[in-house]
Amino acid sequence: MKDVVDFVEEHYQRFRKDVPETNRSSFKFLVLGSYPAHIRMMQRNMQNPIPYNDIDIFHKDIDFARYIAGKPFKPLSTEQGRKELKAVQYVRFQPHMDINYVCLSSTADLQARVHESDINAVAIGVLVTLNWITWQRKGRLIESAPFTQFLQTQTLAMCDFRSLVKPKNALASLVRLLHKAQQSNLRVLRPSDVDIVNMCHGRAIGPEHVQMYGKLQDTYKQCINHLFFFKTETDEKTRTNRCRFFSRKAAPPDVDDSRTLSTCQLALSSTVHDQVEGTCYAHAVATAVRATEKRIVGRVPMSHDQIVQQIVAKHGTKGANMFRVLQEECAERQLGRACSVRGLIYHDGIPCIELKNSWGSNFADGGNFKVGLDVVRDPRFNFQLFDVFFRVQDLLKEDLRRFEEEEERIRKMKTQMLIKAY
């Protein structure tokens, strides 16, 4: 970075001659860096943050015929209303990446920003102005020899200061930020989990951002998934589907109108098991595994005790990490994977949920106990439920064959019933 700053110092005075005298007091440098760090540094110095505006550098495969023809890329929201973004110039380094500009009065300010604000890329010679109608790029681009090399070797990050304040829709801003970071293969500088939950709980995103969210890889999607679950709903005005996100530690919403919910009837044993030493984890895993296998047509699961014995033989009687054991048992039975339940479905009027333990029938209410919903929803208790799910590609060929046979049997039975009724 020192080489870049030295280069800026060397060329600053020469380039300054090309800038109109009215603009010399506030020369604009293009930078790419961390706005949160910039804010913290300015706050330490009891100063107001410098304006920091996004300029979109579009993907290299974008249809620039639209730009040549003078057609706008997208609307630009301003204090005076929505204007058309007519001129966005393609910058030759790092396509499809956000760059930003700050207004600096001297190279000394630039050097301070570089060292204290975590700015990690600088280009001079590009004067960017905003006249509330178009973004304009003027002047010539001067690039230091180590500048391109610096960009290629540094670990850069994507940030969006609008997600740090209270935007119109923080959830949409976060999804957009993750989408652009994935396009650029960059890590993300984002608010804390607590701030994200406070800003995004109960918010909905429309079709455009739902599509962005769906394209996110697990690496980028995880920062949303571990905080929220969502349900699909229909906007009555536009008749389009949207997703509304809810904090996993907040009260679950009414899911009666959810379009993403599936249920099945399953007869489970009410027998209470009596664990030996620290084997409660094995009983919990065996219960979840057997319940899932019973949902697969034709699959005959092992008995509860047999599964417990197998697990204890591998992991012992002094407890174990239940989630890891559950994932291991799922893999052996082609059950996809275990997951932490993101929401708790309950009916109005029921103030608690009833759970079965493995401490025998003498424990609590015949081996069962109740947990109040206020405890389940309280983030201080970190109450978690685990379940097992499977996908079609996880199933054995024998499972699929039995399902098709059962489906055919039911179809014939319904046909015969209709014939008799006729």
PDB file of C-alpha atoms in Angstrom, residues 102-236:
ATOM      1  CA  VAL A 102     -14.443   9.915  -1.116  1.00  0.00           C
ATOM      2  CA  CYS A 103     -13.855  13.646  -1.226  1.00  0.00           C
ATOM      3  CA  LEU A 104     -10.397  14.471   0.136  1.00  0.00           C
ATOM      4  CA  SER A 105      -8.648  17.816   0.442  1.00  0.00           C
ATOM      5  CA  SER A 106      -5.049  16.561   0.382  1.00  0.00           C
ATOM      6  CA  THR A 107      -2.884  13.485   0.004  1.00  0.00           C
ATOM      7  CA  ALA A 108      -2.220  13.624   3.731  1.00  0.00           C
ATOM      8  CA  ASP A 109      -5.905  12.857   4.242  1.00  0.00           C
ATOM      9  CA  LEU A 110      -5.603  10.022   1.755  1.00  0.00           C
ATOM     10  CA  GLN A 111      -2.657   8.522   3.609  1.00  0.00           C
ATOM     11  CA  ALA A 112      -4.577   8.710   6.897  1.00  0.00           C
ATOM     12  CA  ARG A 113      -7.544   6.923   5.335  1.00  0.00           C
ATOM     13  CA  VAL A 114      -5.284   4.221   3.929  1.00  0.00           C
ATOM     14  CA  HIS A 115      -3.653   3.442   7.257  1.00  0.00           C
ATOM     15  CA  GLU A 116      -6.607   3.984   9.594  1.00  0.00           C
ATOM     16  CA  SER A 117      -9.720   3.248   7.521  1.00  0.00           C
ATOM     17  CA  ASP A 118      -8.631  -0.055   5.997  1.00  0.00           C
ATOM     18  CA  ILE A 119      -8.811   1.370   2.465  1.00  0.00           C
ATOM     19  CA  ASN A 120      -7.136  -1.252   0.334  1.00  0.00           C
ATOM     20  CA  ALA A 121      -7.179   0.140  -3.204  1.00  0.00           C
ATOM     21  CA  VAL A 122      -6.652   3.614  -4.639  1.00  0.00           C
ATOM     22  CA  ALA A 123      -6.805   5.042  -8.171  1.00  0.00           C
ATOM     23  CA  ILE A 124      -6.233   8.676  -9.085  1.00  0.00           C
ATOM     24  CA  GLY A 125      -7.087  10.580 -12.217  1.00  0.00           C
ATOM     25  CA  VAL A 126     -10.762   9.670 -12.286  1.00  0.00           C
ATOM     26  CA  LEU A 127     -13.019  12.543 -11.373  1.00  0.00           C
ATOM     27  CA  VAL A 128     -16.530  11.365 -10.486  1.00  0.00           C
ATOM     28  CA  THR A 129     -19.333  13.903 -10.162  1.00  0.00           C
ATOM     29  CA  LEU A 130     -23.010  13.518  -9.334  1.00  0.00           C
ATOM     30  CA  ASN A 131     -25.493  16.031 -10.739  1.00  0.00           C
ATOM     31  CA  TRP A 132     -28.622  14.167  -9.559  1.00  0.00           C
ATOM     32  CA  ILE A 133     -29.291  12.983 -13.092  1.00  0.00           C
ATOM     33  CA  THR A 134     -26.247  11.024 -14.202  1.00  0.00           C
ATOM     34  CA  TRP A 135     -23.033   9.641 -12.852  1.00  0.00           C
ATOM     35  CA  GLN A 136     -20.203  11.030 -14.987  1.00  0.00           C
ATOM     36  CA  ARG A 137     -16.625   9.848 -15.218  1.00  0.00           C
ATOM     37  CA  LYS A 138     -14.204  12.490 -16.418  1.00  0.00           C
ATOM     38  CA  GLY A 139     -10.485  12.896 -16.731  1.00  0.00           C
ATOM     39  CA  ARG A 140      -7.940  10.206 -17.405  1.00  0.00           C
ATOM     40  CA  LEU A 141      -7.033   7.142 -15.416  1.00  0.00           C
ATOM     41  CA  ILE A 142      -3.522   7.121 -13.969  1.00  0.00           C
ATOM     42  CA  GLU A 143      -2.529   3.779 -12.551  1.00  0.00           C
ATOM     43  CA  SER A 144       0.614   2.998 -10.578  1.00  0.00           C
ATOM     44  CA  ALA A 145       2.670  -0.031 -11.542  1.00  0.00           C
ATOM     45  CA  PRO A 146       1.989  -1.844  -8.252  1.00  0.00           C
ATOM     46  CA  PHE A 147      -1.672  -0.854  -8.219  1.00  0.00           C
ATOM     47  CA  THR A 148      -3.021  -3.714 -10.350  1.00  0.00           C
ATOM     48  CA  GLN A 149      -0.710  -6.133  -8.597  1.00  0.00           C
ATOM     49  CA  PHE A 150      -1.957  -4.863  -5.265  1.00  0.00           C
ATOM     50  CA  LEU A 151      -5.576  -5.461  -6.260  1.00  0.00           C
ATOM     51  CA  GLN A 152      -4.747  -8.995  -7.330  1.00  0.00           C
ATOM     52  CA  THR A 153      -2.904  -9.923  -4.141  1.00  0.00           C
ATOM     53  CA  GLN A 154      -5.054  -8.311  -1.455  1.00  0.00           C
ATOM     54  CA  THR A 155      -7.950  -9.989   0.318  1.00  0.00           C
ATOM     55  CA  LEU A 156     -10.705  -7.514  -0.411  1.00  0.00           C
ATOM     56  CA  ALA A 157     -14.172  -7.315   1.089  1.00  0.00           C
ATOM     57  CA  MET A 158     -17.568  -6.073  -0.017  1.00  0.00           C
ATOM     58  CA  CYS A 159     -19.463  -3.639   2.177  1.00  0.00           C
ATOM     59  CA  ASP A 160     -22.574  -1.496   1.860  1.00  0.00           C
ATOM     60  CA  PHE A 161     -22.939   1.340   4.344  1.00  0.00           C
ATOM     61  CA  ARG A 162     -26.697   1.447   3.740  1.00  0.00           C
ATOM     62  CA  SER A 163     -27.016  -1.834   5.631  1.00  0.00           C
ATOM     63  CA  LEU A 164     -25.314  -0.231   8.660  1.00  0.00           C
ATOM     64  CA  VAL A 165     -27.938   2.448   9.107  1.00  0.00           C
ATOM     65  CA  LYS A 166     -31.709   2.059   8.871  1.00  0.00           C
ATOM     66  CA  PRO A 167     -32.452   1.559   5.191  1.00  0.00           C
ATOM     67  CA  LYS A 168     -35.909   1.253   3.684  1.00  0.00           C
ATOM     68  CA  ASN A 169     -35.524  -2.533   3.704  1.00  0.00           C
ATOM     69  CA  ALA A 170     -32.415  -3.785   5.489  1.00  0.00           C
ATOM     70  CA  LEU A 171     -33.144  -7.376   4.492  1.00  0.00           C
ATOM     71  CA  ALA A 172     -33.207  -6.530   0.777  1.00  0.00           C
ATOM     72  CA  SER A 173     -29.962  -4.558   1.181  1.00  0.00           C
ATOM     73  CA  LEU A 174     -28.303  -7.513   2.893  1.00  0.00           C
ATOM     74  CA  VAL A 175     -29.412  -9.981   0.199  1.00  0.00           C
ATOM     75  CA  ARG A 176     -28.165  -7.616  -2.512  1.00  0.00           C
ATOM     76  CA  LEU A 177     -24.837  -7.209  -0.728  1.00  0.00           C
ATOM     77  CA  LEU A 178     -24.356 -10.979  -0.433  1.00  0.00           C
ATOM     78  CA  HIS A 179     -25.312 -11.451  -4.087  1.00  0.00           C
ATOM     79  CA  LYS A 180     -22.744  -8.899  -5.271  1.00  0.00           C
ATOM     80  CA  ALA A 181     -20.074 -10.323  -2.964  1.00  0.00           C
ATOM     81  CA  GLN A 182     -20.666 -13.776  -4.437  1.00  0.00           C
ATOM     82  CA  GLN A 183     -20.361 -12.371  -7.973  1.00  0.00           C
ATOM     83  CA  SER A 184     -16.998 -10.869  -7.023  1.00  0.00           C
ATOM     84  CA  ASN A 185     -15.907 -13.848  -4.909  1.00  0.00           C
ATOM     85  CA  LEU A 186     -15.343 -11.538  -1.941  1.00  0.00           C
ATOM     86  CA  ARG A 187     -15.944 -11.824   1.758  1.00  0.00           C
ATOM     87  CA  VAL A 188     -18.568  -9.552   3.304  1.00  0.00           C
ATOM     88  CA  LEU A 189     -18.266  -6.787   5.859  1.00  0.00           C
ATOM     89  CA  ARG A 190     -21.698  -6.709   7.464  1.00  0.00           C
ATOM     90  CA  PRO A 191     -23.383  -5.623  10.704  1.00  0.00           C
ATOM     91  CA  SER A 192     -23.370  -7.888  13.758  1.00  0.00           C
ATOM     92  CA  ASP A 193     -25.890 -10.733  14.064  1.00  0.00           C
ATOM     93  CA  VAL A 194     -27.791  -8.781  16.728  1.00  0.00           C
ATOM     94  CA  ASP A 195     -28.108  -5.729  14.460  1.00  0.00           C
ATOM     95  CA  ILE A 196     -29.169  -7.886  11.497  1.00  0.00           C
ATOM     96  CA  VAL A 197     -31.920  -9.539  13.552  1.00  0.00           C
ATOM     97  CA  ASN A 198     -33.140  -6.201  14.902  1.00  0.00           C
ATOM     98  CA  MET A 199     -33.301  -4.655  11.420  1.00  0.00           C
ATOM     99  CA  CYS A 200     -34.585  -7.646   9.418  1.00  0.00           C
ATOM    100  CA  HIS A 201     -36.979  -9.569  11.688  1.00  0.00           C
ATOM    101  CA  GLY A 202     -40.445  -9.607  10.149  1.00  0.00           C
ATOM    102  CA  ARG A 203     -39.309  -7.978   6.905  1.00  0.00           C
ATOM    103  CA  ALA A 204     -40.250  -9.374   3.486  1.00  0.00           C
ATOM    104  CA  ILE A 205     -38.406  -9.410   0.171  1.00  0.00           C
ATOM    105  CA  GLY A 206     -40.042  -9.375  -3.247  1.00  0.00           C
ATOM    106  CA  PRO A 207     -39.504 -11.603  -6.297  1.00  0.00           C
ATOM    107  CA  GLU A 208     -36.300  -9.847  -7.427  1.00  0.00           C
ATOM    108  CA  HIS A 209     -34.514 -10.352  -4.106  1.00  0.00           C
ATOM    109  CA  VAL A 210     -36.042 -13.808  -3.617  1.00  0.00           C
ATOM    110  CA  GLN A 211     -34.349 -14.768  -6.880  1.00  0.00           C
ATOM    111  CA  MET A 212     -31.053 -13.295  -5.639  1.00  0.00           C
ATOM    112  CA  TYR A 213     -31.409 -15.193  -2.356  1.00  0.00           C
ATOM    113  CA  GLY A 214     -32.061 -18.441  -4.222  1.00  0.00           C
ATOM    114  CA  LYS A 215     -28.843 -18.041  -6.235  1.00  0.00           C
ATOM    115  CA  LEU A 216     -26.664 -17.592  -3.155  1.00  0.00           C
ATOM    116  CA  GLN A 217     -24.204 -20.348  -2.372  1.00  0.00           C
ATOM    117  CA  ASP A 218     -24.352 -21.904   1.096  1.00  0.00           C
ATOM    118  CA  THR A 219     -21.259 -19.934   2.156  1.00  0.00           C
ATOM    119  CA  TYR A 220     -23.049 -16.606   1.656  1.00  0.00           C
ATOM    120  CA  LYS A 221     -26.559 -17.817   2.497  1.00  0.00           C
ATOM    121  CA  GLN A 222     -25.495 -19.142   5.910  1.00  0.00           C
ATOM    122  CA  CYS A 223     -25.260 -15.681   7.498  1.00  0.00           C
ATOM    123  CA  ILE A 224     -29.033 -15.376   6.900  1.00  0.00           C
ATOM    124  CA  ASN A 225     -30.082 -18.986   7.420  1.00  0.00           C
ATOM    125  CA  HIS A 226     -28.594 -19.343  10.900  1.00  0.00           C
ATOM    126  CA  LEU A 227     -30.559 -16.286  12.064  1.00  0.00           C
ATOM    127  CA  PHE A 228     -33.917 -16.627  10.299  1.00  0.00           C
ATOM    128  CA  PHE A 229     -36.542 -18.980   8.981  1.00  0.00           C
ATOM    129  CA  PHE A 230     -39.017 -17.771   6.365  1.00  0.00           C
ATOM    130  CA  LYS A 231     -42.417 -18.457   4.899  1.00  0.00           C
ATOM    131  CA  THR A 232     -43.812 -17.704   1.459  1.00  0.00           C
ATOM    132  CA  GLU A 233     -46.795 -15.394   1.178  1.00  0.00           C
ATOM    133  CA  THR A 234     -48.741 -13.682  -1.598  1.00  0.00           C
ATOM    134  CA  ASP A 235     -48.912  -9.919  -2.008  1.00  0.00           C
ATOM    135  CA  GLU A 236     -52.627  -9.272  -2.489  1.00  0.00           C
TER     136      GLU A 236
END
